PDB file of C-alpha atoms in Angstrom:
ATOM      1  CA  GLN A  64     -73.982  71.651  81.505  1.00  0.00           C
ATOM      2  CA  SER A  65     -76.190  70.559  84.410  1.00  0.00           C
ATOM      3  CA  VAL A  66     -76.801  66.886  85.106  1.00  0.00           C
ATOM      4  CA  LEU A  67     -80.529  67.638  85.433  1.00  0.00           C
ATOM      5  CA  THR A  68     -82.070  69.518  82.501  1.00  0.00           C
ATOM      6  CA  GLN A  69     -84.677  72.244  82.982  1.00  0.00           C
ATOM      7  CA  PRO A  70     -86.115  74.729  80.483  1.00  0.00           C
ATOM      8  CA  PRO A  71     -84.381  78.099  80.903  1.00  0.00           C
ATOM      9  CA  SER A  72     -87.662  79.970  81.116  1.00  0.00           C
ATOM     10  CA  VAL A  73     -91.418  79.582  81.317  1.00  0.00           C
ATOM     11  CA  SER A  74     -94.156  82.177  81.511  1.00  0.00           C
ATOM     12  CA  GLY A  75     -97.834  82.452  82.212  1.00  0.00           C
ATOM     13  CA  ALA A  76    -100.556  84.955  82.943  1.00  0.00           C
ATOM     14  CA  PRO A  77    -101.992  85.431  86.433  1.00  0.00           C
ATOM     15  CA  GLY A  78    -104.376  82.621  87.279  1.00  0.00           C
ATOM     16  CA  GLN A  79    -102.960  80.229  84.720  1.00  0.00           C
ATOM     17  CA  ARG A  80    -101.169  76.918  85.255  1.00  0.00           C
ATOM     18  CA  VAL A  81     -97.543  76.347  84.342  1.00  0.00           C
ATOM     19  CA  THR A  82     -95.294  73.328  84.572  1.00  0.00           C
ATOM     20  CA  ILE A  83     -91.536  73.072  84.808  1.00  0.00           C
ATOM     21  CA  SER A  84     -89.816  69.876  83.758  1.00  0.00           C
ATOM     22  CA  CYS A  85     -86.650  68.313  85.131  1.00  0.00           C
ATOM     23  CA  THR A  86     -85.053  65.584  83.047  1.00  0.00           C
ATOM     24  CA  GLY A  87     -82.380  63.306  84.401  1.00  0.00           C
ATOM     25  CA  SER A  88     -80.973  59.884  83.618  1.00  0.00           C
ATOM     26  CA  SER A  89     -80.644  56.335  84.876  1.00  0.00           C
ATOM     27  CA  SER A  90     -77.950  57.404  87.354  1.00  0.00           C
ATOM     28  CA  ASN A  91     -80.121  59.895  89.210  1.00  0.00           C
ATOM     29  CA  ILE A  92     -83.908  60.274  88.851  1.00  0.00           C
ATOM     30  CA  GLY A  93     -84.186  57.028  86.892  1.00  0.00           C
ATOM     31  CA  ALA A  94     -82.253  55.204  89.614  1.00  0.00           C
ATOM     32  CA  GLY A  95     -85.077  55.923  92.013  1.00  0.00           C
ATOM     33  CA  TYR A  96     -83.664  58.917  93.824  1.00  0.00           C
ATOM     34  CA  ASP A  97     -86.179  61.492  94.973  1.00  0.00           C
ATOM     35  CA  VAL A  98     -86.543  64.900  93.347  1.00  0.00           C
ATOM     36  CA  HIS A  99     -86.811  68.126  95.314  1.00  0.00           C
ATOM     37  CA  TRP A 100     -87.741  71.609  94.160  1.00  0.00           C
ATOM     38  CA  TYR A 101     -86.590  75.026  95.363  1.00  0.00           C
ATOM     39  CA  GLN A 102     -87.849  78.536  94.761  1.00  0.00           C
ATOM     40  CA  GLN A 103     -85.363  81.388  94.681  1.00  0.00           C
ATOM     41  CA  LEU A 104     -86.865  84.865  94.766  1.00  0.00           C
ATOM     42  CA  PRO A 105     -84.617  87.659  93.467  1.00  0.00           C
ATOM     43  CA  GLY A 106     -81.803  88.444  95.862  1.00  0.00           C
ATOM     44  CA  THR A 107     -82.708  85.751  98.375  1.00  0.00           C
ATOM     45  CA  ALA A 108     -81.578  82.274  99.373  1.00  0.00           C
ATOM     46  CA  PRO A 109     -83.319  79.252  97.868  1.00  0.00           C
ATOM     47  CA  LYS A 110     -86.352  77.947  99.715  1.00  0.00           C
ATOM     48  CA  LEU A 111     -87.533  74.343  99.764  1.00  0.00           C
ATOM     49  CA  LEU A 112     -90.793  74.078  97.835  1.00  0.00           C
ATOM     50  CA  ILE A 113     -91.347  70.351  97.235  1.00  0.00           C
ATOM     51  CA  TYR A 114     -89.455  67.432  98.769  1.00  0.00           C
ATOM     52  CA  ASP A 115     -89.445  63.728  97.998  1.00  0.00           C
ATOM     53  CA  ASN A 116     -91.110  64.261  94.604  1.00  0.00           C
ATOM     54  CA  SER A 117     -94.487  65.484  95.767  1.00  0.00           C
ATOM     55  CA  ASN A 118     -94.496  66.616  99.402  1.00  0.00           C
ATOM     56  CA  ARG A 119     -94.954  70.211 100.468  1.00  0.00           C
ATOM     57  CA  PRO A 120     -93.255  71.611 103.569  1.00  0.00           C
ATOM     58  CA  SER A 121     -95.492  73.375 106.033  1.00  0.00           C
ATOM     59  CA  GLY A 122     -96.456  76.812 104.758  1.00  0.00           C
ATOM     60  CA  VAL A 123     -96.112  76.104 101.045  1.00  0.00           C
ATOM     61  CA  PRO A 124     -99.443  76.720  99.273  1.00  0.00           C
ATOM     62  CA  ASP A 125    -101.157  73.760  97.644  1.00  0.00           C
ATOM     63  CA  ARG A 126    -100.947  75.646  94.341  1.00  0.00           C
ATOM     64  CA  PHE A 127     -97.520  74.040  94.102  1.00  0.00           C
ATOM     65  CA  SER A 128     -97.329  70.335  93.323  1.00  0.00           C
ATOM     66  CA  GLY A 129     -94.686  67.892  92.154  1.00  0.00           C
ATOM     67  CA  SER A 130     -94.580  64.584  90.365  1.00  0.00           C
ATOM     68  CA  LYS A 131     -92.008  62.116  89.128  1.00  0.00           C
ATOM     69  CA  SER A 132     -92.055  59.463  86.426  1.00  0.00           C
ATOM     70  CA  GLY A 133     -89.195  57.469  84.988  1.00  0.00           C
ATOM     71  CA  THR A 134     -86.192  59.715  84.470  1.00  0.00           C
ATOM     72  CA  SER A 135     -88.145  62.978  84.778  1.00  0.00           C
ATOM     73  CA  ALA A 136     -90.003  65.098  87.269  1.00  0.00           C
ATOM     74  CA  SER A 137     -92.308  68.085  87.043  1.00  0.00           C
ATOM     75  CA  LEU A 138     -93.313  71.039  89.148  1.00  0.00           C
ATOM     76  CA  ALA A 139     -96.776  72.452  88.551  1.00  0.00           C
ATOM     77  CA  ILE A 140     -97.984  75.839  89.704  1.00  0.00           C
ATOM     78  CA  THR A 141    -101.691  76.609  89.440  1.00  0.00           C
ATOM     79  CA  GLY A 142    -103.462  79.912  89.971  1.00  0.00           C
ATOM     80  CA  LEU A 143    -100.304  81.796  89.032  1.00  0.00           C
ATOM     81  CA  GLN A 144     -99.623  84.921  91.078  1.00  0.00           C
ATOM     82  CA  ALA A 145     -97.206  87.805  90.569  1.00  0.00           C
ATOM     83  CA  GLU A 146     -95.327  86.753  93.703  1.00  0.00           C
ATOM     84  CA  ASP A 147     -94.481  83.412  92.059  1.00  0.00           C
ATOM     85  CA  GLU A 148     -92.048  85.151  89.723  1.00  0.00           C
ATOM     86  CA  ALA A 149     -88.746  83.548  90.666  1.00  0.00           C
ATOM     87  CA  ASP A 150     -86.124  81.000  89.666  1.00  0.00           C
ATOM     88  CA  TYR A 151     -86.985  77.347  90.273  1.00  0.00           C
ATOM     89  CA  TYR A 152     -84.470  74.537  90.685  1.00  0.00           C
ATOM     90  CA  CYS A 153     -84.845  70.781  90.831  1.00  0.00           C
ATOM     91  CA  GLN A 154     -82.393  68.650  92.797  1.00  0.00           C
ATOM     92  CA  SER A 155     -81.715  64.943  93.117  1.00  0.00           C
ATOM     93  CA  TYR A 156     -78.863  62.548  93.862  1.00  0.00           C
ATOM     94  CA  ASP A 157     -76.551  61.026  91.283  1.00  0.00           C
ATOM     95  CA  ARG A 158     -74.963  57.666  92.048  1.00  0.00           C
ATOM     96  CA  SER A 159     -72.240  58.047  89.433  1.00  0.00           C
ATOM     97  CA  LEU A 160     -71.124  61.353  90.947  1.00  0.00           C
ATOM     98  CA  SER A 161     -71.858  60.195  94.497  1.00  0.00           C
ATOM     99  CA  GLY A 162     -73.415  63.522  95.276  1.00  0.00           C
ATOM    100  CA  SER A 163     -76.386  65.804  94.955  1.00  0.00           C
ATOM    101  CA  VAL A 164     -77.060  67.509  91.640  1.00  0.00           C
ATOM    102  CA  PHE A 165     -79.154  70.523  90.662  1.00  0.00           C
ATOM    103  CA  GLY A 166     -80.933  71.422  87.486  1.00  0.00           C
ATOM    104  CA  GLY A 167     -79.828  74.546  85.661  1.00  0.00           C
ATOM    105  CA  GLY A 168     -82.821  76.485  86.915  1.00  0.00           C
ATOM    106  CA  THR A 169     -85.951  77.861  85.279  1.00  0.00           C
ATOM    107  CA  LYS A 170     -86.959  81.502  85.367  1.00  0.00           C
ATOM    108  CA  LEU A 171     -90.708  81.918  85.762  1.00  0.00           C
ATOM    109  CA  THR A 172     -92.166  85.144  84.424  1.00  0.00           C
ATOM    110  CA  VAL A 173     -95.699  86.141  85.338  1.00  0.00           C
ATOM    111  CA  LEU A 174     -97.026  88.161  82.418  1.00  0.00           C
TER     112      LEU A 174
ATOM    113  CA  GLU B 225     -86.644  78.407 115.229  1.00  0.00           C
ATOM    114  CA  VAL B 226     -84.238  76.403 113.117  1.00  0.00           C
ATOM    115  CA  GLN B 227     -81.670  78.744 111.611  1.00  0.00           C
ATOM    116  CA  LEU B 228     -78.394  78.773 109.747  1.00  0.00           C
ATOM    117  CA  VAL B 229     -76.561  82.094 109.962  1.00  0.00           C
ATOM    118  CA  GLN B 230     -73.585  82.682 107.729  1.00  0.00           C
ATOM    119  CA  SER B 231     -70.640  85.025 108.078  1.00  0.00           C
ATOM    120  CA  GLY B 232     -70.545  88.322 106.196  1.00  0.00           C
ATOM    121  CA  ALA B 233     -69.445  89.255 102.714  1.00  0.00           C
ATOM    122  CA  GLU B 234     -65.749  89.012 101.876  1.00  0.00           C
ATOM    123  CA  MET B 235     -63.531  90.851  99.413  1.00  0.00           C
ATOM    124  CA  LYS B 236     -60.204  89.165  98.744  1.00  0.00           C
ATOM    125  CA  LYS B 237     -57.317  89.215  96.311  1.00  0.00           C
ATOM    126  CA  PRO B 238     -56.266  86.269  94.161  1.00  0.00           C
ATOM    127  CA  GLY B 239     -53.957  83.943  96.047  1.00  0.00           C
ATOM    128  CA  GLU B 240     -55.325  84.844  99.479  1.00  0.00           C
ATOM    129  CA  SER B 241     -56.883  82.322 101.818  1.00  0.00           C
ATOM    130  CA  LEU B 242     -60.406  82.462 103.223  1.00  0.00           C
ATOM    131  CA  LYS B 243     -62.644  80.600 105.642  1.00  0.00           C
ATOM    132  CA  ILE B 244     -66.376  81.350 105.794  1.00  0.00           C
ATOM    133  CA  SER B 245     -68.738  80.023 108.430  1.00  0.00           C
ATOM    134  CA  CYS B 246     -72.262  78.793 109.008  1.00  0.00           C
ATOM    135  CA  LYS B 247     -73.735  78.623 112.513  1.00  0.00           C
ATOM    136  CA  GLY B 248     -76.663  76.364 113.268  1.00  0.00           C
ATOM    137  CA  SER B 249     -79.252  76.978 115.969  1.00  0.00           C
ATOM    138  CA  GLY B 250     -82.638  75.685 117.070  1.00  0.00           C
ATOM    139  CA  TYR B 251     -81.939  72.003 116.387  1.00  0.00           C
ATOM    140  CA  SER B 252     -79.528  69.204 117.230  1.00  0.00           C
ATOM    141  CA  PHE B 253     -76.538  70.398 115.189  1.00  0.00           C
ATOM    142  CA  THR B 254     -74.623  67.131 115.386  1.00  0.00           C
ATOM    143  CA  ASN B 255     -77.465  65.044 113.938  1.00  0.00           C
ATOM    144  CA  TYR B 256     -77.877  66.708 110.536  1.00  0.00           C
ATOM    145  CA  TRP B 257     -75.541  66.922 107.575  1.00  0.00           C
ATOM    146  CA  ILE B 258     -74.683  70.447 106.383  1.00  0.00           C
ATOM    147  CA  GLY B 259     -74.125  71.053 102.684  1.00  0.00           C
ATOM    148  CA  TRP B 260     -72.461  73.898 100.797  1.00  0.00           C
ATOM    149  CA  VAL B 261     -73.809  75.270  97.521  1.00  0.00           C
ATOM    150  CA  ARG B 262     -72.181  77.725  95.113  1.00  0.00           C
ATOM    151  CA  GLN B 263     -74.036  80.227  92.955  1.00  0.00           C
ATOM    152  CA  MET B 264     -71.870  82.200  90.568  1.00  0.00           C
ATOM    153  CA  PRO B 265     -73.199  85.614  89.474  1.00  0.00           C
ATOM    154  CA  GLY B 266     -76.282  85.160  87.306  1.00  0.00           C
ATOM    155  CA  LYS B 267     -75.926  81.377  87.319  1.00  0.00           C
ATOM    156  CA  GLY B 268     -77.534  78.334  88.892  1.00  0.00           C
ATOM    157  CA  LEU B 269     -76.919  76.303  92.020  1.00  0.00           C
ATOM    158  CA  GLU B 270     -73.959  73.903  92.292  1.00  0.00           C
ATOM    159  CA  TRP B 271     -73.584  71.337  95.069  1.00  0.00           C
ATOM    160  CA  MET B 272     -70.070  71.484  96.518  1.00  0.00           C
ATOM    161  CA  GLY B 273     -70.053  68.992  99.344  1.00  0.00           C
ATOM    162  CA  ILE B 274     -71.502  67.961 102.656  1.00  0.00           C
ATOM    163  CA  ILE B 275     -70.338  67.315 106.225  1.00  0.00           C
ATOM    164  CA  TYR B 276     -71.767  65.514 109.235  1.00  0.00           C
ATOM    165  CA  PRO B 277     -70.827  67.631 112.270  1.00  0.00           C
ATOM    166  CA  GLY B 278     -71.257  64.663 114.594  1.00  0.00           C
ATOM    167  CA  ASP B 279     -68.112  62.938 113.312  1.00  0.00           C
ATOM    168  CA  SER B 280     -66.878  65.309 110.542  1.00  0.00           C
ATOM    169  CA  ASP B 281     -67.554  62.719 107.821  1.00  0.00           C
ATOM    170  CA  THR B 282     -67.195  64.799 104.636  1.00  0.00           C
ATOM    171  CA  ARG B 283     -68.128  64.173 101.003  1.00  0.00           C
ATOM    172  CA  TYR B 284     -67.147  66.388  98.073  1.00  0.00           C
ATOM    173  CA  SER B 285     -68.503  66.912  94.593  1.00  0.00           C
ATOM    174  CA  PRO B 286     -65.864  65.778  92.065  1.00  0.00           C
ATOM    175  CA  SER B 287     -65.937  69.341  90.699  1.00  0.00           C
ATOM    176  CA  PHE B 288     -64.834  70.788  94.030  1.00  0.00           C
ATOM    177  CA  GLN B 289     -62.635  68.026  95.463  1.00  0.00           C
ATOM    178  CA  GLY B 290     -59.197  69.483  96.130  1.00  0.00           C
ATOM    179  CA  GLN B 291     -60.407  73.030  95.492  1.00  0.00           C
ATOM    180  CA  VAL B 292     -62.017  73.702  98.866  1.00  0.00           C
ATOM    181  CA  THR B 293     -62.052  72.232 102.363  1.00  0.00           C
ATOM    182  CA  ILE B 294     -65.236  71.661 104.344  1.00  0.00           C
ATOM    183  CA  SER B 295     -64.974  71.316 108.108  1.00  0.00           C
ATOM    184  CA  ALA B 296     -67.037  71.648 111.267  1.00  0.00           C
ATOM    185  CA  ASP B 297     -66.643  72.388 114.975  1.00  0.00           C
ATOM    186  CA  LYS B 298     -69.551  70.765 116.779  1.00  0.00           C
ATOM    187  CA  SER B 299     -68.624  72.366 120.097  1.00  0.00           C
ATOM    188  CA  ILE B 300     -69.621  75.783 118.732  1.00  0.00           C
ATOM    189  CA  ARG B 301     -72.189  74.553 116.179  1.00  0.00           C
ATOM    190  CA  MET B 302     -70.217  75.832 113.202  1.00  0.00           C
ATOM    191  CA  ALA B 303     -69.579  74.523 109.703  1.00  0.00           C
ATOM    192  CA  TYR B 304     -66.878  76.025 107.503  1.00  0.00           C
ATOM    193  CA  LEU B 305     -65.874  76.347 103.881  1.00  0.00           C
ATOM    194  CA  GLN B 306     -62.306  77.365 103.172  1.00  0.00           C
ATOM    195  CA  TRP B 307     -59.898  78.094 100.351  1.00  0.00           C
ATOM    196  CA  SER B 308     -56.112  78.108 100.572  1.00  0.00           C
ATOM    197  CA  SER B 309     -55.548  80.167  97.435  1.00  0.00           C
ATOM    198  CA  LEU B 310     -58.493  82.047  95.957  1.00  0.00           C
ATOM    199  CA  LYS B 311     -58.996  82.634  92.253  1.00  0.00           C
ATOM    200  CA  ALA B 312     -61.135  85.216  90.506  1.00  0.00           C
ATOM    201  CA  SER B 313     -63.370  82.370  89.390  1.00  0.00           C
ATOM    202  CA  ASP B 314     -64.255  81.712  93.057  1.00  0.00           C
ATOM    203  CA  THR B 315     -66.323  84.903  93.012  1.00  0.00           C
ATOM    204  CA  ALA B 316     -69.805  83.730  93.944  1.00  0.00           C
ATOM    205  CA  MET B 317     -72.502  83.535  96.572  1.00  0.00           C
ATOM    206  CA  TYR B 318     -72.043  80.555  98.862  1.00  0.00           C
ATOM    207  CA  TYR B 319     -74.903  78.998 100.789  1.00  0.00           C
ATOM    208  CA  CYS B 320     -74.921  76.448 103.576  1.00  0.00           C
ATOM    209  CA  ALA B 321     -78.001  74.276 103.950  1.00  0.00           C
ATOM    210  CA  ARG B 322     -79.218  71.578 106.327  1.00  0.00           C
ATOM    211  CA  ARG B 323     -79.757  68.156 104.794  1.00  0.00           C
ATOM    212  CA  LEU B 324     -83.005  66.384 105.564  1.00  0.00           C
ATOM    213  CA  GLY B 325     -82.895  62.696 104.791  1.00  0.00           C
ATOM    214  CA  GLY B 326     -82.257  59.253 106.143  1.00  0.00           C
ATOM    215  CA  TYR B 327     -79.058  57.426 106.836  1.00  0.00           C
ATOM    216  CA  CYS B 328     -76.017  58.138 104.657  1.00  0.00           C
ATOM    217  CA  SER B 329     -74.011  55.098 103.656  1.00  0.00           C
ATOM    218  CA  ILE B 330     -70.361  55.263 102.651  1.00  0.00           C
ATOM    219  CA  THR B 331     -71.381  55.514  99.008  1.00  0.00           C
ATOM    220  CA  SER B 332     -74.768  57.220  99.077  1.00  0.00           C
ATOM    221  CA  CYS B 333     -76.109  60.313 100.805  1.00  0.00           C
ATOM    222  CA  PRO B 334     -79.303  61.487  99.062  1.00  0.00           C
ATOM    223  CA  GLY B 335     -81.656  63.987 100.624  1.00  0.00           C
ATOM    224  CA  THR B 336     -83.164  67.422 100.404  1.00  0.00           C
ATOM    225  CA  PHE B 337     -82.044  70.715 101.932  1.00  0.00           C
ATOM    226  CA  ASP B 338     -84.761  72.120 104.129  1.00  0.00           C
ATOM    227  CA  VAL B 339     -83.114  75.100 105.838  1.00  0.00           C
ATOM    228  CA  TRP B 340     -80.730  77.494 104.117  1.00  0.00           C
ATOM    229  CA  GLY B 341     -78.365  80.163 105.341  1.00  0.00           C
ATOM    230  CA  GLN B 342     -78.697  83.678 103.993  1.00  0.00           C
ATOM    231  CA  GLY B 343     -75.578  83.295 101.859  1.00  0.00           C
ATOM    232  CA  THR B 344     -72.052  84.709 101.946  1.00  0.00           C
ATOM    233  CA  MET B 345     -70.875  86.724  98.954  1.00  0.00           C
ATOM    234  CA  VAL B 346     -67.217  86.158  98.160  1.00  0.00           C
ATOM    235  CA  THR B 347     -65.572  88.563  95.713  1.00  0.00           C
ATOM    236  CA  VAL B 348     -62.058  87.845  94.492  1.00  0.00           C
ATOM    237  CA  SER B 349     -60.443  90.647  92.546  1.00  0.00           C
ATOM    238  CA  SER B 350     -57.041  92.226  92.192  1.00  0.00           C
TER     239      SER B 350
END
């Protein structure tokens, strides 16, 4: 049972927009800690996609965007492409656990 | 180029000890925390702990405290993850990652992980 809750799977057709939610609590996201998102392509290490809720590292397309509100955060992907098919994880910090926590991950399927 | 390069895959028997490594290059190794993340086969990411190579300040996830030891040798830019007695349930991919964030207090060390190693697969089987 992950501290941050994500839907196990989402899907969309090429060109469409999908969102992935990440729900936490008052000891992590709701406490004001930033949310970060990672993309993990099959057989590879995770890659930072969004940091500090809504910032993109250099090289990440602007099709990827993040937001945070209250005890939740969201990752949006517009103009879906086949290469976006991957697992996506949110991450934050939990003050009760005194450590970083990950969501359970969401598998994105491009139909 | 900022890089973290991990040691190769390991196959061990239950009860054996193991130490895997993560070498940093292309940045000031002593000024960034290094975290370790476990990914069991077909499962998600789990944060294990984090170390500051500058002074070896180490923090553990409650789930991994006492189960593993995280260490670092700043003279050779290496971080380590070790087990004294492996179990079959330790079979997983292990990643090291560089923490990007501000100051860490005694009680709080939030931040993101901007650079990841390629992973070390550890298989424990009799």
